[in-house]
Coordinates of C-alpha atoms in Angstrom, one line a residue:
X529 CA 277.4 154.9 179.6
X530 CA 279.0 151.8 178.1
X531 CA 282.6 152.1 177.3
X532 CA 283.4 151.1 173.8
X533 CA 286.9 149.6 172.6
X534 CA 288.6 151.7 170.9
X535 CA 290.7 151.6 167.7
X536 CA 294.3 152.2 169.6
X537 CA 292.7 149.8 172.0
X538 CA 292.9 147.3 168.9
X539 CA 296.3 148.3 167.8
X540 CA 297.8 147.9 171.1
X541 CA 296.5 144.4 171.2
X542 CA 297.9 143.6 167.6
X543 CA 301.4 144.5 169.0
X544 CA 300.6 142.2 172.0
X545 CA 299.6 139.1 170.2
X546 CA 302.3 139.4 167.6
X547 CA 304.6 136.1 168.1
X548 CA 301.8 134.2 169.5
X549 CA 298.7 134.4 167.2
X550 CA 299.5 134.0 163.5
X551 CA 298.4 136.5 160.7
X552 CA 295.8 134.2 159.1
X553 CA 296.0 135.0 154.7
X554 CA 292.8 136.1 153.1
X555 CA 292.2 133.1 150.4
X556 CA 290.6 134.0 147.2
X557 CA 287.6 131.3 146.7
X558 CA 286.2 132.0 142.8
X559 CA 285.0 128.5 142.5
X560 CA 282.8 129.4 145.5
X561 CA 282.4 133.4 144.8
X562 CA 284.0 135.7 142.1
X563 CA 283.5 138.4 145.2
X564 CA 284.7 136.2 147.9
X565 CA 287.5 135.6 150.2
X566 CA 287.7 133.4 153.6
X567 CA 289.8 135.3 156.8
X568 CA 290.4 131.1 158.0
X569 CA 291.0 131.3 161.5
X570 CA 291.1 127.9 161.7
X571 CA 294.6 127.7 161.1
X572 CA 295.5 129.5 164.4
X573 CA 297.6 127.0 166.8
X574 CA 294.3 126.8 168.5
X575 CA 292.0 126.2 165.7
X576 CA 289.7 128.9 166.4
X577 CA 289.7 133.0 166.5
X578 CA 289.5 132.8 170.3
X579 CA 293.7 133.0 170.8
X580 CA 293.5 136.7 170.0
X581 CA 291.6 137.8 173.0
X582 CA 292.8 135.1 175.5
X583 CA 296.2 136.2 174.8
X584 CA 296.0 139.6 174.9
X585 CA 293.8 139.7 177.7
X586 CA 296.8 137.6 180.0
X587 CA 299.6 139.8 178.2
X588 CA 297.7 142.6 179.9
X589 CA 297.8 141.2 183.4
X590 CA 300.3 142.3 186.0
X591 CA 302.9 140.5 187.8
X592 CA 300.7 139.6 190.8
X593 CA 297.7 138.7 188.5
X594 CA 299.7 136.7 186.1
X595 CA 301.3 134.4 189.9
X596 CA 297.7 133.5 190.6
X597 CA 296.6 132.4 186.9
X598 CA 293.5 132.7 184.8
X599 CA 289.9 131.1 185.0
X600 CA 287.1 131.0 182.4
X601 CA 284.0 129.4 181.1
X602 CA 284.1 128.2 177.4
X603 CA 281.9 125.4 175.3
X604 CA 285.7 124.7 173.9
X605 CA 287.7 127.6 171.5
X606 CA 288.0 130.2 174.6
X607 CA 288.8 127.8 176.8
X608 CA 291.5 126.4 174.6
X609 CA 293.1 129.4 173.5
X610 CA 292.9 130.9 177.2
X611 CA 295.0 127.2 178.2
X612 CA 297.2 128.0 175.2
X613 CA 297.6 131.3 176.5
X614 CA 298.6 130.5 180.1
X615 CA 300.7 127.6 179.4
X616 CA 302.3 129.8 176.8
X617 CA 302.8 132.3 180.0
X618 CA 303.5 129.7 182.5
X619 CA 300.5 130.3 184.6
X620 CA 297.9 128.1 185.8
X621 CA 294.6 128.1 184.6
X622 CA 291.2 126.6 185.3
X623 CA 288.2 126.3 182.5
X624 CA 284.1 125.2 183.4
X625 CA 283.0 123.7 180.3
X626 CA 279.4 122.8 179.9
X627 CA 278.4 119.3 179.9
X628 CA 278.0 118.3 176.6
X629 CA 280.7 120.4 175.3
X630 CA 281.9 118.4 172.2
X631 CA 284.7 116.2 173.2
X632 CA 287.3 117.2 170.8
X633 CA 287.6 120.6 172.3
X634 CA 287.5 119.3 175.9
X635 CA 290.7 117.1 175.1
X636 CA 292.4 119.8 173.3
X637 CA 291.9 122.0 176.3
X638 CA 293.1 119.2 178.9
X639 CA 296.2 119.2 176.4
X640 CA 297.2 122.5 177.3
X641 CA 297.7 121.6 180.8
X642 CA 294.0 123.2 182.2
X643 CA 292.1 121.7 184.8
X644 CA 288.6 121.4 183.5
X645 CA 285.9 121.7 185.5
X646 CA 282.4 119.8 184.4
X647 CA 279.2 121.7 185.0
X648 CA 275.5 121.6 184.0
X649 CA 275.4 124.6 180.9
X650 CA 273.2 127.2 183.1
X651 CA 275.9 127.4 186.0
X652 CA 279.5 128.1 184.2
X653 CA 279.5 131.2 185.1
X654 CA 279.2 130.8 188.5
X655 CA 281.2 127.6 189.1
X656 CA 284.2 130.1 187.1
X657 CA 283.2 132.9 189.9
X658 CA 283.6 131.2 192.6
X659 CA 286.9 129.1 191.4
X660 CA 288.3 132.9 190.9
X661 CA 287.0 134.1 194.1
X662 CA 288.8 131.0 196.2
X663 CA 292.2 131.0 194.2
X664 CA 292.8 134.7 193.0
X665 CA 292.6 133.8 189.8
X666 CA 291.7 136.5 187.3
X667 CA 288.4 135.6 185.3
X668 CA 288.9 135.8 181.7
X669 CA 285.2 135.9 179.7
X670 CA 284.7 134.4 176.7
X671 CA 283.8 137.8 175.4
X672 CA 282.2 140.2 178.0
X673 CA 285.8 141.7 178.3
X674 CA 287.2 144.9 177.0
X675 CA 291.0 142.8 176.5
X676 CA 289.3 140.2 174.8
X677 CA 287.0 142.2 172.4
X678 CA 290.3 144.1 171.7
X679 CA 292.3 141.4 170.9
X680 CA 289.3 139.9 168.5
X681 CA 289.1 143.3 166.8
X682 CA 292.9 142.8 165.3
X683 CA 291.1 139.9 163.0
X684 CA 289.3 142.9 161.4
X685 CA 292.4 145.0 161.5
X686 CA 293.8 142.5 159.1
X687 CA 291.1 142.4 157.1
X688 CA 291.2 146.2 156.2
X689 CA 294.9 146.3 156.1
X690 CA 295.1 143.3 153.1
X691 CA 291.9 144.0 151.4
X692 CA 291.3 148.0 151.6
X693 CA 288.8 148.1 149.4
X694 CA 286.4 145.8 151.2
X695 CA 282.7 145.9 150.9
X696 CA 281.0 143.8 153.1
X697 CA 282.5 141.8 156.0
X698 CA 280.7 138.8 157.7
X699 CA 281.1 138.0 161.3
X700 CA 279.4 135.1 163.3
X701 CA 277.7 136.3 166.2
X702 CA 277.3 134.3 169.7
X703 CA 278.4 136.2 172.5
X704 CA 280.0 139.0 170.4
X705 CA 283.3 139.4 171.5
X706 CA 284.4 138.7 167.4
X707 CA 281.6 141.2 165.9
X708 CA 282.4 143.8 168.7
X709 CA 285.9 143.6 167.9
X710 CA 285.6 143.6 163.9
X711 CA 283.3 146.2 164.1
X712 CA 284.9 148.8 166.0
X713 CA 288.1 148.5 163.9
X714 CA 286.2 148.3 160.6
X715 CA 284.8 151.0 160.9
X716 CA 287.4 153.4 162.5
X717 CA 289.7 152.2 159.5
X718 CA 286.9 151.7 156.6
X719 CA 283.3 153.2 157.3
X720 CA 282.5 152.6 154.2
X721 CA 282.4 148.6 154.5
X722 CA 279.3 146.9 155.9
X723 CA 279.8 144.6 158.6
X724 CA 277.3 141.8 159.0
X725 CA 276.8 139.5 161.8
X726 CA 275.0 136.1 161.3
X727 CA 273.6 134.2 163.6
X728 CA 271.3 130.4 163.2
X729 CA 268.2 130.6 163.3
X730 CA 267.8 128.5 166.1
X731 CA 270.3 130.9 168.1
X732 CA 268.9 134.2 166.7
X733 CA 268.6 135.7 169.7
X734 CA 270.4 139.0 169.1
X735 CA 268.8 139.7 165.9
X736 CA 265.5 139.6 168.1
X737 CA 267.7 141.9 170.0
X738 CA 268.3 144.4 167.4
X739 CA 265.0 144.4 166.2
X740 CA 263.5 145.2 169.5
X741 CA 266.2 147.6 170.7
X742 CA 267.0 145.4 174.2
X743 CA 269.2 142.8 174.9
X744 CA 266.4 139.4 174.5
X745 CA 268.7 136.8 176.4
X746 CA 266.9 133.0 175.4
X747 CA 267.3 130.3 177.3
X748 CA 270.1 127.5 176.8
X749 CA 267.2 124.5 175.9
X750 CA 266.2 126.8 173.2
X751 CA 270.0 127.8 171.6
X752 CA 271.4 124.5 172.3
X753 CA 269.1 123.3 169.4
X754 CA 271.6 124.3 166.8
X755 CA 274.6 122.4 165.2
X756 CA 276.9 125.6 166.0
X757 CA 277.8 125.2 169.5
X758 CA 280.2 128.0 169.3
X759 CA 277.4 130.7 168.9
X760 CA 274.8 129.5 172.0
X761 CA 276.1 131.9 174.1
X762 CA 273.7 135.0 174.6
X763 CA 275.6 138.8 174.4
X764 CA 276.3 141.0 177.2
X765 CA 275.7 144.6 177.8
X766 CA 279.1 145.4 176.9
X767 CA 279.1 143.5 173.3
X768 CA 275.3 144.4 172.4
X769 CA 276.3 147.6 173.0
X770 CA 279.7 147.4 170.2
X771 CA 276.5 145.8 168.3
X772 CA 274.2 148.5 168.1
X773 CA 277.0 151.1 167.3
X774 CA 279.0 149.6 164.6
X775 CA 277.4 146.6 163.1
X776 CA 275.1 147.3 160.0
X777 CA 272.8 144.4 160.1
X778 CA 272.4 140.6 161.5
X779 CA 270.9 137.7 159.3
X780 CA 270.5 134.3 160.1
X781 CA 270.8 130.5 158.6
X782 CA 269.0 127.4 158.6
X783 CA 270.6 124.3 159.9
X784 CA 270.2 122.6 156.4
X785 CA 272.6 125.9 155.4
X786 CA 275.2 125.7 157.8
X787 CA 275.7 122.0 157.2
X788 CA 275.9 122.7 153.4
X789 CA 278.3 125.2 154.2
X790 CA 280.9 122.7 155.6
X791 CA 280.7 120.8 152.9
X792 CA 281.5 123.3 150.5
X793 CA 284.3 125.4 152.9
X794 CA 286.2 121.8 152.8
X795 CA 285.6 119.9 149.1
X796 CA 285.2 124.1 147.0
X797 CA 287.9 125.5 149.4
X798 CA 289.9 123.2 151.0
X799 CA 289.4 125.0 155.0
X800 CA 288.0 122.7 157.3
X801 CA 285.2 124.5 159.6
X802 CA 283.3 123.5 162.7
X803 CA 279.5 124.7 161.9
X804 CA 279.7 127.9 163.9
X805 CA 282.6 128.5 161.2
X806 CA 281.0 127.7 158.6
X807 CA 277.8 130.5 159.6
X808 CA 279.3 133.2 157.2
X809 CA 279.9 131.3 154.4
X810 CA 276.3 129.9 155.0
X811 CA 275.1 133.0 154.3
X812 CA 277.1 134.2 151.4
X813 CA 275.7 130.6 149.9
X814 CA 272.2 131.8 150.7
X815 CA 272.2 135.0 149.2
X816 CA 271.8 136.8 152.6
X817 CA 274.7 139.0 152.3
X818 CA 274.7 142.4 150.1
X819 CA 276.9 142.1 146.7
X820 CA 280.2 143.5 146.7
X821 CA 283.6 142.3 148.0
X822 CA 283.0 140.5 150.7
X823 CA 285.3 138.9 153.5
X824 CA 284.1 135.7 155.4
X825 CA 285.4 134.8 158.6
X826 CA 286.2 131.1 159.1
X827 CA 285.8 131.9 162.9
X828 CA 287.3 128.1 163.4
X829 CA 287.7 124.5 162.4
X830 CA 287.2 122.1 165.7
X831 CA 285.0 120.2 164.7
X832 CA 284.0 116.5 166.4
X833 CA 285.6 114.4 163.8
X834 CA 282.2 111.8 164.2
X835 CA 280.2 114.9 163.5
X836 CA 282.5 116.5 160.9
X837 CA 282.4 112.6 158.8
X838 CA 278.6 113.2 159.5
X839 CA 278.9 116.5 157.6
X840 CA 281.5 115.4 154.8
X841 CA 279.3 112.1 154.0
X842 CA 278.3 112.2 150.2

């Protein structure tokens, strides 16, 4: 039986992270929704949601673990916040990024002092296997981690704690570290609220999952057709699981709909989002979302500037 993340484990990561992570505001956005306000975790020092885990996962590590550093496999956020993390810590760490990854987050995670190895999409995992296996190196997932889900569940700790009377929460969903960890503390905190994950269409593959009762991993040709590269990522036993128990639904965008989205999160709300940040608002836009007061995540705002003008173009 799957081990589920519990609400002190959530709390305990809050305490960790405190110092490191900042306690993003919840912004009222009436011109976009009367019902609506944005949880921007762009404005973390890392741009992106991601620092939670990463940091509490190496503030849980031991003397010994912490000597021989940290390794992970990331499309960008994780691998930045896990660099952030490390340097912050003073231990080395090595990131696989996928070819292709967009170059933005690539140089911010060379920035923090990672080495960054290159390899085709289909073998990160590995490539981050073996590094750990040859240098001792603790692997730190992206989200198939109880730390990590932990320290992404303090995101909807926040939530709760400045907004109590919260009806509907929406989560993006890739991997499911951030849903797993919203959920678990919504929930323990406020049943009452409905947490929703949403996912592109083109990346819906734990939707299918739901629907079917399974885990239905799809290939990377098939989820690297969306814009949201943050969300490709298939979840793991441990996250569908935190899925099934605690989130109420999953919907899912268009492209068209996340790409509107960015537009409106930065001229309507002034918060600059990568796509993948932009997928809850996307579906508060759409009318996908149940009515109420409802609490978008802004997962995170590295976007590639070419791609972002693309976006922003009138």
């Amino acid at each position: 039986m799957t081990t589920l993340v519990t609400l002190a484990d959530i709390r305990a990561a809050a305490d960790r992270i405190e110092g490191v992570v900042v306690r993003t505001p919840l912004l009222p956005v009436p011109g976009v929704g009367p019902d609506l306000w944005l949880k921007p975790e762009s404005l973390q020092p890392t741009g992106a949601f991601k620092l939670r885990g990463a940091t509490n996962a190496v503030r849980s590590l031991g003397a010994e673990a912490l000597r021989a550093g940290v390794v992970t496999h990331s499309s960008g956020n994780h691998g930045q916040a896990l660099a952030y993390a490390a340097r912050a810590a003073g231990i080395p760490c090595w990131v696989v990024v996928p070819e292709g990854a967009p170059k933005v987050k690539v140089a911010a995670i060379r920035a923090q002092g990672a080495e960054i190895v290159l390899v085709p999409p289909a073998q990160r995992l590995a490539a981050a296997e073996k590094i750990a296996a040859e240098r001792g190196a603790t692997l730190v997932p992206p989200f198939d981690d109880p730390a990590v889900i932990a320290g992404q569940g303090t995101v909807g700790l926040e939530i709760v704690e400045d907004l109590p009377d919260v009806d509907v929460i929406l989560v993006q969903v890739g991997g499911g570290g951030l849903v797993s960890g919203v959920a678990a503390a919504v929930k323990a905190v406020s049943p009452s609220a409905r947490v929703i994950g949403v996912e592109p269409e083109l990346a819906a593959e734990t939707a299918e999952g739901l629907r079917a009762g399974t885990l239905v991993p799809w290939p990377v040709e098939r989820t690297y057709r969306t814009i949201a590269d943050g969300v490709r990522t298939s979840p793991s036993e441990l996250t569908f699981a935190h899925i099934q128990t605690y989130v109420d639904d999953i919907v899912t965008v268009t492209e068209e709909q996340i790409r509107a989205a960015v537009g409106v999160l930065a001229y309507q709300a002034r918060v600059v989002a990568e796509p993948s940040g932009a997928l809850t608002t996307a579906a508060y836009l759409a009318g996908k979302a149940p009515s109420g007061r409802t609490v978008a995540i802004v997962s995170g705002g590295n976007a590639d500037p070419t791609l972002l003008h693309d976006l922003l173009r009138p």
